[in-house]
mmCIF file of C-alpha atoms and ligand atoms in Angstrom:
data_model
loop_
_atom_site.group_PDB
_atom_site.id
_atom_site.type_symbol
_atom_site.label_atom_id
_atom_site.label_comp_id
_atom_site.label_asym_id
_atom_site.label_seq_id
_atom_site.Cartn_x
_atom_site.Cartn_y
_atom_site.Cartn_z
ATOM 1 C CA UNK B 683 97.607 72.766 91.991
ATOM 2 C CA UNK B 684 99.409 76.076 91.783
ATOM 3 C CA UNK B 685 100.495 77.720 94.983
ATOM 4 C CA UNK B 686 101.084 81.310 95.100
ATOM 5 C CA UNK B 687 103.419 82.759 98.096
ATOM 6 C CA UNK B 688 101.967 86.112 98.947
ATOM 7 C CA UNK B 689 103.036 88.851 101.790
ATOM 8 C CA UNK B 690 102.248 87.379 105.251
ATOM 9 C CA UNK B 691 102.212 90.904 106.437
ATOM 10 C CA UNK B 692 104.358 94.323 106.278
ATOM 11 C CA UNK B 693 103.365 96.995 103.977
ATOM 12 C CA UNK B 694 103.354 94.858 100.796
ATOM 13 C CA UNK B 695 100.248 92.844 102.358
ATOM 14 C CA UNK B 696 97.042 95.172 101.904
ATOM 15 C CA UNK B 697 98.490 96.017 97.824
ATOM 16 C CA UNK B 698 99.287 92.639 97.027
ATOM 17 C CA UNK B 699 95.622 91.385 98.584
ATOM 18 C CA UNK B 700 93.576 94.068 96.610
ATOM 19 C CA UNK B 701 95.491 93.202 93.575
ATOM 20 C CA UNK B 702 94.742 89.876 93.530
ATOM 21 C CA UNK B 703 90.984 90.605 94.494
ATOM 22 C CA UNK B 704 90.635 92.698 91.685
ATOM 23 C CA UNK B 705 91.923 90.362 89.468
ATOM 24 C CA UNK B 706 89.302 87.664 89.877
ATOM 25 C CA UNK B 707 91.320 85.530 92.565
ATOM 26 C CA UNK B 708 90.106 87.041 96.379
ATOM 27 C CA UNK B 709 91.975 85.345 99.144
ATOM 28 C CA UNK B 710 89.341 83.775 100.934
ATOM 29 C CA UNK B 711 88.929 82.387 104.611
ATOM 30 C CA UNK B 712 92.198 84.494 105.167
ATOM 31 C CA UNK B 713 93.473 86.215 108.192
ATOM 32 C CA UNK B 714 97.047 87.300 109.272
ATOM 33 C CA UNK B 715 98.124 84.571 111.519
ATOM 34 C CA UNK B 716 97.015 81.515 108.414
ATOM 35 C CA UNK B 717 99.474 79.912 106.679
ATOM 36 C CA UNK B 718 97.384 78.965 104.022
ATOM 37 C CA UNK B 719 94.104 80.100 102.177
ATOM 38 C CA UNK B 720 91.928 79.554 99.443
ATOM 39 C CA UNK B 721 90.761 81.373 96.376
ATOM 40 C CA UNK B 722 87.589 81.369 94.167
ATOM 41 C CA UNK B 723 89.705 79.093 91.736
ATOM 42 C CA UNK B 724 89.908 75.412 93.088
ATOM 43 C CA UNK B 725 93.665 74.846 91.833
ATOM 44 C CA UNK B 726 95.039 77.624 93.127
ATOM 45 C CA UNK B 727 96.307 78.214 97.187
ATOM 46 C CA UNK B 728 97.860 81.319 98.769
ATOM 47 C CA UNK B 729 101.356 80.538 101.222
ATOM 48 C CA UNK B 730 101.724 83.465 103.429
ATOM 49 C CA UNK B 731 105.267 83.939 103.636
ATOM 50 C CA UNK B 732 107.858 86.681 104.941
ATOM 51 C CA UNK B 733 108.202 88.908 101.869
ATOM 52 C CA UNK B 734 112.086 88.385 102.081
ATOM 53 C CA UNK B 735 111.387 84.788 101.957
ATOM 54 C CA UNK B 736 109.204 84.588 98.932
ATOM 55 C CA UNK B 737 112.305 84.745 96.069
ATOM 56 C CA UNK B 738 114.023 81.418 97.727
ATOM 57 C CA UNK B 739 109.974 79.626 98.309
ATOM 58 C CA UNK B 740 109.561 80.482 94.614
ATOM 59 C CA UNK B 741 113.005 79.169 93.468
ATOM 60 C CA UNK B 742 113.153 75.916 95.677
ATOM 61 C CA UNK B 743 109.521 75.294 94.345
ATOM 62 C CA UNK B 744 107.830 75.347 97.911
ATOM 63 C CA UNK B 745 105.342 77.609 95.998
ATOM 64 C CA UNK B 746 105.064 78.265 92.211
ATOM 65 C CA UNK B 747 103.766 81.724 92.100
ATOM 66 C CA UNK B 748 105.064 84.395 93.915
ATOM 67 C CA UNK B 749 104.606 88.034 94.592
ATOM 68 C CA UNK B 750 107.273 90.328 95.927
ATOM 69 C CA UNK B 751 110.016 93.446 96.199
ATOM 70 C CA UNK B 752 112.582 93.604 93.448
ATOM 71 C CA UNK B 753 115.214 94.428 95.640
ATOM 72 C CA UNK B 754 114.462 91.182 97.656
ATOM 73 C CA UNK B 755 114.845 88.837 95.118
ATOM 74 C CA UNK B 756 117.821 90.319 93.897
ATOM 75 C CA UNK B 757 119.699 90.336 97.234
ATOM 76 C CA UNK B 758 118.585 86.736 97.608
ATOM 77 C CA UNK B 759 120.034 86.017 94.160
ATOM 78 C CA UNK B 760 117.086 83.976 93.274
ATOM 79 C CA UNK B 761 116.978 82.037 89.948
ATOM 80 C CA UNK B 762 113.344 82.602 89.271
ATOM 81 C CA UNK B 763 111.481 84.076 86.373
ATOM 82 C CA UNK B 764 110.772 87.786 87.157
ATOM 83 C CA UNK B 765 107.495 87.604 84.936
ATOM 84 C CA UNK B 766 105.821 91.443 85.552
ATOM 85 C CA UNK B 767 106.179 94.743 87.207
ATOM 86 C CA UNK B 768 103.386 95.467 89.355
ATOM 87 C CA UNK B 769 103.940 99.323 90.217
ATOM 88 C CA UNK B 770 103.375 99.278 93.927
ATOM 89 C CA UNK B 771 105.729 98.966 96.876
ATOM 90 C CA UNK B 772 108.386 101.459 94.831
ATOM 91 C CA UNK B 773 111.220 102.067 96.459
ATOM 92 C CA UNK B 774 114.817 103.357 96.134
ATOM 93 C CA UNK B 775 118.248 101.447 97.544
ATOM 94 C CA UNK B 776 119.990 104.831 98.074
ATOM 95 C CA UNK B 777 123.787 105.272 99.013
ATOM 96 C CA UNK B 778 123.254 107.981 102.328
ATOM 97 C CA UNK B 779 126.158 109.922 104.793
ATOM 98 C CA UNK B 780 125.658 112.178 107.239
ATOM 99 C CA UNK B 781 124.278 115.953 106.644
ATOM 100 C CA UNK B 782 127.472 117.463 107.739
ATOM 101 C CA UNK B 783 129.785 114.811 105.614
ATOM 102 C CA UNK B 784 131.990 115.825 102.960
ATOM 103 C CA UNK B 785 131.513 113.122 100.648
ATOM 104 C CA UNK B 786 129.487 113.321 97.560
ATOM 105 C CA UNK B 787 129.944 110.392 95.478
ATOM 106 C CA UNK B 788 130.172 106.563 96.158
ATOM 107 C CA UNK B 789 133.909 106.417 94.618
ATOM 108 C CA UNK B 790 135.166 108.441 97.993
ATOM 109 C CA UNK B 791 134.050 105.751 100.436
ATOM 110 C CA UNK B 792 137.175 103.648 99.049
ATOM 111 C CA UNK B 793 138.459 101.950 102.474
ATOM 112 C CA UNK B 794 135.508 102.835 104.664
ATOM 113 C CA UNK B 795 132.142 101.333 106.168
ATOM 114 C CA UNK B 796 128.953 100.611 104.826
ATOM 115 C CA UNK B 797 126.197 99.531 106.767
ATOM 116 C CA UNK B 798 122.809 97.784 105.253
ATOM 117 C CA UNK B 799 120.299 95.269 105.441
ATOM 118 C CA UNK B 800 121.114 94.439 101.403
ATOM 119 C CA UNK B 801 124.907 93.277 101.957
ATOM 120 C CA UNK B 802 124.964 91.503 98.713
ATOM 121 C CA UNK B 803 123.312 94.549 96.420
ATOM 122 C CA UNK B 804 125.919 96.561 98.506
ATOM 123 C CA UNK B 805 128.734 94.787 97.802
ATOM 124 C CA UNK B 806 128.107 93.880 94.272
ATOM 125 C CA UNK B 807 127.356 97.831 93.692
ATOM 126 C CA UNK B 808 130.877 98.618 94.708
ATOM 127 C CA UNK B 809 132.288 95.725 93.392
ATOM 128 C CA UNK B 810 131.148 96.983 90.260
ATOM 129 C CA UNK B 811 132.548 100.541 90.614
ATOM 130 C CA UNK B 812 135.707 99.167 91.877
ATOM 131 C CA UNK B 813 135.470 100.725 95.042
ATOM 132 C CA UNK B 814 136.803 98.575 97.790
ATOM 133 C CA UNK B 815 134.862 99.314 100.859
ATOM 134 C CA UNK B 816 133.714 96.733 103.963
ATOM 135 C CA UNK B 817 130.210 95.370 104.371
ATOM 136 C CA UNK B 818 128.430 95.612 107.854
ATOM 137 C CA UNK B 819 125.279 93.952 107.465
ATOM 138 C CA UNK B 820 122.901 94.737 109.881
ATOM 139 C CA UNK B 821 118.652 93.430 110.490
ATOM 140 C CA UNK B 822 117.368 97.050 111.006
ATOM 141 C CA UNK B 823 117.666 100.759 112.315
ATOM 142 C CA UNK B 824 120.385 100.868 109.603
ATOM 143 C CA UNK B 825 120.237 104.672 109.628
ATOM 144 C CA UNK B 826 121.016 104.664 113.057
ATOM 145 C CA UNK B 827 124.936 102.930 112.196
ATOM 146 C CA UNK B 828 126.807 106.249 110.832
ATOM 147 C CA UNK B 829 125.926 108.341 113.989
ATOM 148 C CA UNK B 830 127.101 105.927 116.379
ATOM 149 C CA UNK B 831 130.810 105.372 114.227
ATOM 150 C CA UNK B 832 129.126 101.761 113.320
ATOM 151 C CA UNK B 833 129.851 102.889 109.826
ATOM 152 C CA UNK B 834 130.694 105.333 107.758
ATOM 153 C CA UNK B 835 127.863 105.763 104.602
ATOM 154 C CA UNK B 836 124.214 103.221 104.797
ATOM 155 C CA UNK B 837 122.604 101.144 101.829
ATOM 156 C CA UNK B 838 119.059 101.862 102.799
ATOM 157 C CA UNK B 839 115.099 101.741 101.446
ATOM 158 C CA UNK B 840 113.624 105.363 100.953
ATOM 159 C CA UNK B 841 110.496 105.911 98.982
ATOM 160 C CA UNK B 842 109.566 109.181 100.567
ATOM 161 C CA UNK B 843 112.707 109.929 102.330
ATOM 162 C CA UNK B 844 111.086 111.203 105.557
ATOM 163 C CA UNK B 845 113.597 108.517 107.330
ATOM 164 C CA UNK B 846 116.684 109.990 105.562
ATOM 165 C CA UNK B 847 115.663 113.572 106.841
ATOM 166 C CA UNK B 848 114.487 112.573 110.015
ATOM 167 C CA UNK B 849 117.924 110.770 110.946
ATOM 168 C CA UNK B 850 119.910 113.515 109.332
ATOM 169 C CA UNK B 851 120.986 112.002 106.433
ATOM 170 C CA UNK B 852 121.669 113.004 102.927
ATOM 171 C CA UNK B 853 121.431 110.577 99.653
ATOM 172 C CA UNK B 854 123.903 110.779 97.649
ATOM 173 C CA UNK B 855 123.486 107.788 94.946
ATOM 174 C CA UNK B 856 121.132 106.045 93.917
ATOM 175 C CA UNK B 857 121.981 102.309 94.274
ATOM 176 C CA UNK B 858 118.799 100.321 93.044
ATOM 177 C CA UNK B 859 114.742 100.929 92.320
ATOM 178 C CA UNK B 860 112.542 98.492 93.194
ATOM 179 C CA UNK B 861 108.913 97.470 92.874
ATOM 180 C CA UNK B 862 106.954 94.650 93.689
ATOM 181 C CA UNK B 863 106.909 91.964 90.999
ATOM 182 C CA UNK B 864 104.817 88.429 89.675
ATOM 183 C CA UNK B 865 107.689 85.760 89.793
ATOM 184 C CA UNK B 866 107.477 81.997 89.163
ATOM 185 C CA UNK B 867 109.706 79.358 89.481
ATOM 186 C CA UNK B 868 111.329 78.785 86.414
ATOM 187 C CA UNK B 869 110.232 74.576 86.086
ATOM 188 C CA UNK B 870 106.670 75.556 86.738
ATOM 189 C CA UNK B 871 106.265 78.207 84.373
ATOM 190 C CA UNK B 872 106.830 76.592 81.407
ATOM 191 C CA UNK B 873 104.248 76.147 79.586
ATOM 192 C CA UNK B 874 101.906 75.774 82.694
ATOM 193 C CA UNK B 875 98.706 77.264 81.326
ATOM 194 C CA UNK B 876 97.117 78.390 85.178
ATOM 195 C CA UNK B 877 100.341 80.378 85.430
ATOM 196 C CA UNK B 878 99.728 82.498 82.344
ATOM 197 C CA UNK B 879 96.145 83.032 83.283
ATOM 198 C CA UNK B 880 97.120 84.390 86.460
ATOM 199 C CA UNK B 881 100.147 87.043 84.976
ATOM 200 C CA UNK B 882 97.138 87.632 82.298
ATOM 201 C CA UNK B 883 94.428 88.503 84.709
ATOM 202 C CA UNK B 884 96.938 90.604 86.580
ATOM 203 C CA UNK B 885 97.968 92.156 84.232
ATOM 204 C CA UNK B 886 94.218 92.629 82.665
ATOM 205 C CA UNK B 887 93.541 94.613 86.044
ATOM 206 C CA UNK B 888 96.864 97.219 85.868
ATOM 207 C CA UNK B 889 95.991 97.764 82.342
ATOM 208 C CA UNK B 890 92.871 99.015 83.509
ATOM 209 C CA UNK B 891 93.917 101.391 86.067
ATOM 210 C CA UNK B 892 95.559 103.703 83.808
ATOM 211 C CA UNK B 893 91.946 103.961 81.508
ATOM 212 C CA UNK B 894 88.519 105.058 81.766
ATOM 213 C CA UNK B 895 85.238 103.966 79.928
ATOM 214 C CA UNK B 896 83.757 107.427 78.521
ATOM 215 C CA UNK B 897 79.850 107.376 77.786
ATOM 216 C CA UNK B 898 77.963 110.480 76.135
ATOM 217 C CA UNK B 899 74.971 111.385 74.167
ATOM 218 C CA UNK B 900 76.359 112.928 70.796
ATOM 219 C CA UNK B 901 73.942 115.077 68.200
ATOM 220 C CA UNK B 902 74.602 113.155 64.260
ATOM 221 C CA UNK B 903 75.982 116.613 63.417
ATOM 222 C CA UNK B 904 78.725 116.302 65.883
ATOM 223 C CA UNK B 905 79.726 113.649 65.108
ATOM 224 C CA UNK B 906 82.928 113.942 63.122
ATOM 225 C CA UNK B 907 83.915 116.350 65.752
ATOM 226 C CA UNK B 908 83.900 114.597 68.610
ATOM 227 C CA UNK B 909 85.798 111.479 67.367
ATOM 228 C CA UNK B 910 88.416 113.990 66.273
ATOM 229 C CA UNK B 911 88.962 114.312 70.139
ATOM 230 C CA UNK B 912 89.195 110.960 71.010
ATOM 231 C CA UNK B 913 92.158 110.284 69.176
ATOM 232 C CA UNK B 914 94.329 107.137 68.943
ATOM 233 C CA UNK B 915 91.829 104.475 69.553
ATOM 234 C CA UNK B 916 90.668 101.421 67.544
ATOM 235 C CA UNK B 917 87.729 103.526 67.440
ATOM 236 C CA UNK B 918 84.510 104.929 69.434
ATOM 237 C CA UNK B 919 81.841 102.030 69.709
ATOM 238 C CA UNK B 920 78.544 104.440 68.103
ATOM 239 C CA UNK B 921 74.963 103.306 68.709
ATOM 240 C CA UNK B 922 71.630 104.830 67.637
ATOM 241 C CA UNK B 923 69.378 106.578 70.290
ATOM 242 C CA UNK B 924 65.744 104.754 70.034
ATOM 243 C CA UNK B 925 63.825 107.506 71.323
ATOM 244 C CA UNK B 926 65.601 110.394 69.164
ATOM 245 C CA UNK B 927 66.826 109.649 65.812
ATOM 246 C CA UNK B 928 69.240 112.914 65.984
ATOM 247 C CA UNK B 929 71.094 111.551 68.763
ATOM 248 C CA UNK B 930 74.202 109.075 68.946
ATOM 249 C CA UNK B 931 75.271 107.346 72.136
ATOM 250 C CA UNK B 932 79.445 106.628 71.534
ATOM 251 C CA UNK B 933 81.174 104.985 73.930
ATOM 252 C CA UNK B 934 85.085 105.114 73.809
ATOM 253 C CA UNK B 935 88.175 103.816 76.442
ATOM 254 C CA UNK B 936 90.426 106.893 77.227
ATOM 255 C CA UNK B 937 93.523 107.372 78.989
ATOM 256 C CA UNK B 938 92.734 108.447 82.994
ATOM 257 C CA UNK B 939 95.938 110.556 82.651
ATOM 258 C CA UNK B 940 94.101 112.829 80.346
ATOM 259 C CA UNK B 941 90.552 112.794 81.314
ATOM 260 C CA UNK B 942 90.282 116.310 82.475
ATOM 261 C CA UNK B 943 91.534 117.963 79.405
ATOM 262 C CA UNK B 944 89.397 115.231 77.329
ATOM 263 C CA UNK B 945 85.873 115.521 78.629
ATOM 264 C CA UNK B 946 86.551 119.430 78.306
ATOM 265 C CA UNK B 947 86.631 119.114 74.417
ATOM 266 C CA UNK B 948 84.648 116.788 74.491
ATOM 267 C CA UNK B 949 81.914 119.049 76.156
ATOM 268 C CA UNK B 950 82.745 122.165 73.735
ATOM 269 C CA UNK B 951 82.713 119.504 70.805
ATOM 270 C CA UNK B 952 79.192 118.907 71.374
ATOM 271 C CA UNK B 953 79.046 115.936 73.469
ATOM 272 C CA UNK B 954 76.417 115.519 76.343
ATOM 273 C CA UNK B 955 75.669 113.629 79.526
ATOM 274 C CA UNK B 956 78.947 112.531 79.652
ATOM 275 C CA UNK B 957 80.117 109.259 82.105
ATOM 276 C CA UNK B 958 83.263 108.764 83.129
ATOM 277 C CA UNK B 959 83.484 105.052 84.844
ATOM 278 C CA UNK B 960 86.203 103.067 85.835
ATOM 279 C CA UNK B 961 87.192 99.723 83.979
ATOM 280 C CA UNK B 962 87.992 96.894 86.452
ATOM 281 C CA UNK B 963 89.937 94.483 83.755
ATOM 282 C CA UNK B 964 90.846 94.878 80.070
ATOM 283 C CA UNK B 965 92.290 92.115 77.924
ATOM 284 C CA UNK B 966 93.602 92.877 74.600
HETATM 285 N N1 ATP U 1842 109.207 102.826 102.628
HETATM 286 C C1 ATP U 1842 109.555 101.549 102.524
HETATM 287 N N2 ATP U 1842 110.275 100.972 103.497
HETATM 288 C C2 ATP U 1842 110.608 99.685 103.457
HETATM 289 N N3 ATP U 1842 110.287 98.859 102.438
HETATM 290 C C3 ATP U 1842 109.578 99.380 101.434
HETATM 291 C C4 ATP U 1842 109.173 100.742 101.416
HETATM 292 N N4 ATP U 1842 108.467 100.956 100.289
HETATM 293 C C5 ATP U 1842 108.452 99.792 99.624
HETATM 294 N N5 ATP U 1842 109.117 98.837 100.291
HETATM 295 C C6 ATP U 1842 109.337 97.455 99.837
HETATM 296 O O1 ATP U 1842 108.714 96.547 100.726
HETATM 297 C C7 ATP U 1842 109.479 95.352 100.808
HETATM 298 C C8 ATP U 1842 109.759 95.045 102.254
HETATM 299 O O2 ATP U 1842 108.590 94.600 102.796
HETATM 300 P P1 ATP U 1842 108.579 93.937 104.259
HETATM 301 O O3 ATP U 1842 107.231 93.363 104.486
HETATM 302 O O4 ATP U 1842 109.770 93.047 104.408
HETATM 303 O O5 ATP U 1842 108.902 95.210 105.118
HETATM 304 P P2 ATP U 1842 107.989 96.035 106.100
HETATM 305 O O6 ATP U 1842 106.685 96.394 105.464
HETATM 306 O O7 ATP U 1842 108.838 97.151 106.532
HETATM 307 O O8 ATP U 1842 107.727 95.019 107.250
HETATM 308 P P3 ATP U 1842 108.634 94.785 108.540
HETATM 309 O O9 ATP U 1842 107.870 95.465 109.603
HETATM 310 O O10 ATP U 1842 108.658 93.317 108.676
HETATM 311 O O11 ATP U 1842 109.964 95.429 108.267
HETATM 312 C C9 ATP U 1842 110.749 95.580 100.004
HETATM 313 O O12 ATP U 1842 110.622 94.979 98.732
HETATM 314 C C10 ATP U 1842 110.796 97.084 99.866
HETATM 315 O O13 ATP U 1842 111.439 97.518 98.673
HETATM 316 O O1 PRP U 1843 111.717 107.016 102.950
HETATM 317 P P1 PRP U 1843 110.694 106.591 103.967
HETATM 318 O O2 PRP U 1843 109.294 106.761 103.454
HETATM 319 O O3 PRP U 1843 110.878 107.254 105.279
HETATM 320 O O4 PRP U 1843 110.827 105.004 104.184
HETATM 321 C C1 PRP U 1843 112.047 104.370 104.436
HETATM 322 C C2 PRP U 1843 112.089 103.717 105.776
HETATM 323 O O5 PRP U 1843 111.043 102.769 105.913
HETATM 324 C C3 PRP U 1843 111.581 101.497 106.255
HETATM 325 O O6 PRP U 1843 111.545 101.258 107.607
HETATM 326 P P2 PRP U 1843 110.276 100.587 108.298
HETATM 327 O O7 PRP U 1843 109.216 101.613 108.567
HETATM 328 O O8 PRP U 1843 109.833 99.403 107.513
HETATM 329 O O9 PRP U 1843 110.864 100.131 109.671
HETATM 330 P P3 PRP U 1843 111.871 98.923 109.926
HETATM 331 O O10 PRP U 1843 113.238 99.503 109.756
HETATM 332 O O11 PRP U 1843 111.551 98.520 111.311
HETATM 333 O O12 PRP U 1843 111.570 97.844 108.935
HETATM 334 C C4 PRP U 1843 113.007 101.559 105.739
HETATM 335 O O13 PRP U 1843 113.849 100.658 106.399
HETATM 336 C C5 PRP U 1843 113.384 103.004 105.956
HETATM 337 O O14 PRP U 1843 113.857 103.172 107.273
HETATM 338 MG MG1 MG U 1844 110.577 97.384 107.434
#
C-alpha cells in the first residue's frame, strides 16, 4: 500500500486535487474535514495533511508519497527525495524593507532584524553571505513586523506582490523560488514500482499541457508543404481520405506555445478543417 500525503487545504489543495485527477488517480469519497480517502487504484490512499507538515510525514515514512511547496521542505530540512517539479504554487522567498528605507542590498542589514515565517532559509541565507543579522520568527502577518519596530527587513512569500505593495514594502533580494513538488521518502522509493507509475503518470499529464493534437484535411499536392511547417517532430501521422482519393488527413502533436502562429501557416500552406484538441496524458 502506498500512501500519498496531499494538501488538507490552503491554496495548494484545488491544484494538487486536479492534478492528480487528471492523472488517472481522482481522490474519491473526499471532503475537507477527512483524514483519509481513496483512489481508483486499490493500493494507493491519500493523508490529508498541513502542507508544512507533508516534508517531515514523507521523511518519517507516515506516508510514502508526498506533494508539496519547495520552500517547505527546505525549511523543514527534510531528507526526502525531491522526485519532480510540478509548476504550480510558484512563489518567491523575497528579502523586503520599508518603501522609505535606505537599504538596498541584504549585506547592509549586518546587526539588524529579520522577521519571517522561514527562520531556517533566513538564517542559512545570511549565513551564507556572511551577514550576521538576528532571526525573529514569527506564524504570520510577517509584513506587518517592520512597521511596528518588530524588525527591521521580512523573509516573506510573494508571487504577485500585491501584499508587498499593499503593506508598503519594497523587495529588494530575492532569497528563494519555490514550486510545488512530487517527493517520496527515500526507503520507499527505491525501486518501488507503484511509486514510479505515479511520478510517470504525473508527469504524463504536465507533459501534455504544454501540447496540442492538430487534425486537418490536406490536398496530396500540399503535402510536402505542410509538413515543412510542422517542424521538429518524429513526424505527422498521414492517412488516406476514403471518400476522396486527393485528400490526406495528417494528424501531428504541436507545441500550445506556438499554436497561433502554426495553424496560420498551416492554413496558407494548404491545410483545411483544421482541429486543435487538447491531449490529457502523453508518455514517451
Ligand atoms: N501567494 C502565496 N502565498 C503563500 N503561499 C504561497 C503563495 N503562492 C504559493 N504559495 C505556496 O503555498 C505553500 C503554502 O501553502 P499553505 O497551505 O501552507 O498556505 P495557505 O494557502 O496560505 O494556507 P493558510 O491559510 O493555512 O496559510 C508554500 O509552499 C508556498 O510557497
Ligand atoms: O504576493 P501576493 O500574491 O500578495 O502573496 C503573498 C502573500 O500571500 C500569503 O499570505 P496568505 O494570503 O496566505 O495569508 P496568511 O499570511 O494568513 O497565510 C503570504 O504570506 C503573503 O502575505
Ligand atoms: Mg498563508
Amino acid at each position: 500500500m502506498i500512501r500519498i500525503a496531499i494538501p488538507n487545504k490552503g491554496r495548494l489543495h484545488d491544484p494538487t486535487v486536479n492534478l492528480l485527477k487528471e492523472a488517472g488517480l481522482p481522490v474519491l469519497e473526499g471532503g475537507t474535514r477527512k483524514l483519509f480517502a481513496k483512489t481508483t487504484d486499490p493500493e494507493i490512499t491519500y493523508l490529508f495533511a498541513r502542507a508544512a507538515d507533508i516534508p517531515e510525514y514523507v521523511q518519517d515514512g507516515a506516508a510514502d508519497v508526498g506533494i508539496t511547496g519547495l520552500d517547505l521542505i527546505d525549511e523543514t530540512e527534510s531528507d526526502v527525495e525531491v522526485m519532480l517539479d510540478l509548476k504550480f504554487g510558484g512563489a518567491n522567498l523575497v528579502l523586503a524593507v520599508p518603501e522609505e528605507s535606505t537599504i538596498s542590498s541584504a549585506a547592509e542589514l549586518q546587526g539588524m532584524r529579520v522577521a519571517t515565517e522561514f527562520p531556517n532559509i533566513t538564517a542559512k541565507y545570511f549565513k551564507n553571505l556572511g551577514v550576521d543579522i538576528e532571526v525573529i520568527k514569527v506564524s504570520g502577518a510577517c509584513e506587518m513586523t517592520p512597521h511596528v519596530g518588530i524588525a527591521d527587513a521580512i523573509v516573506d512569500i510573494s508571487s504577485s506582490g500585491t501584499t508587498l505593495v499593499t503593506n508598503h514594502l519594497k523587495m529588494i533580494e530575492k532569497v528563494f523560488t519555490s514550486s510545488v513538488y512530487l517527493i517520496a521518502n527515500k526507503k520507499t522509493k527505491a525501486d518501488n514500482e507503484k511509486i514510479e507509475q505515479i511520478q510517470t503518470a504525473v508527469e504524463s499529464v504536465l507533459r501534455a499541457k504544454g501540447k496540442r493534437y492538430l487534425m486537418m484535411n490536406v490536398p496530396e499536392s500540399e503535402l510536402e508543404t505542410v509538413k515543412k511547417v510542422l517542424p521538429g517532430m518524429a513526424g505527422p501521422t498521414v492517412m488516406k481520405v476514403e471518400s476522396d482519393d486527393s485528400i490526406l488527413a495528417v494528424h501531428a502533436v504541436v507545441d500550445a506555445s506556438g499554436i497561433f502562429a502554426t495553424v496560420g501557416e498551416l492554413k496558407k500552406a494548404g491545410a483545411k478543417d483544421i482541429l486543435v484538441v487538447p491531449i490529457e496524458r502523453m508518455m514517451p
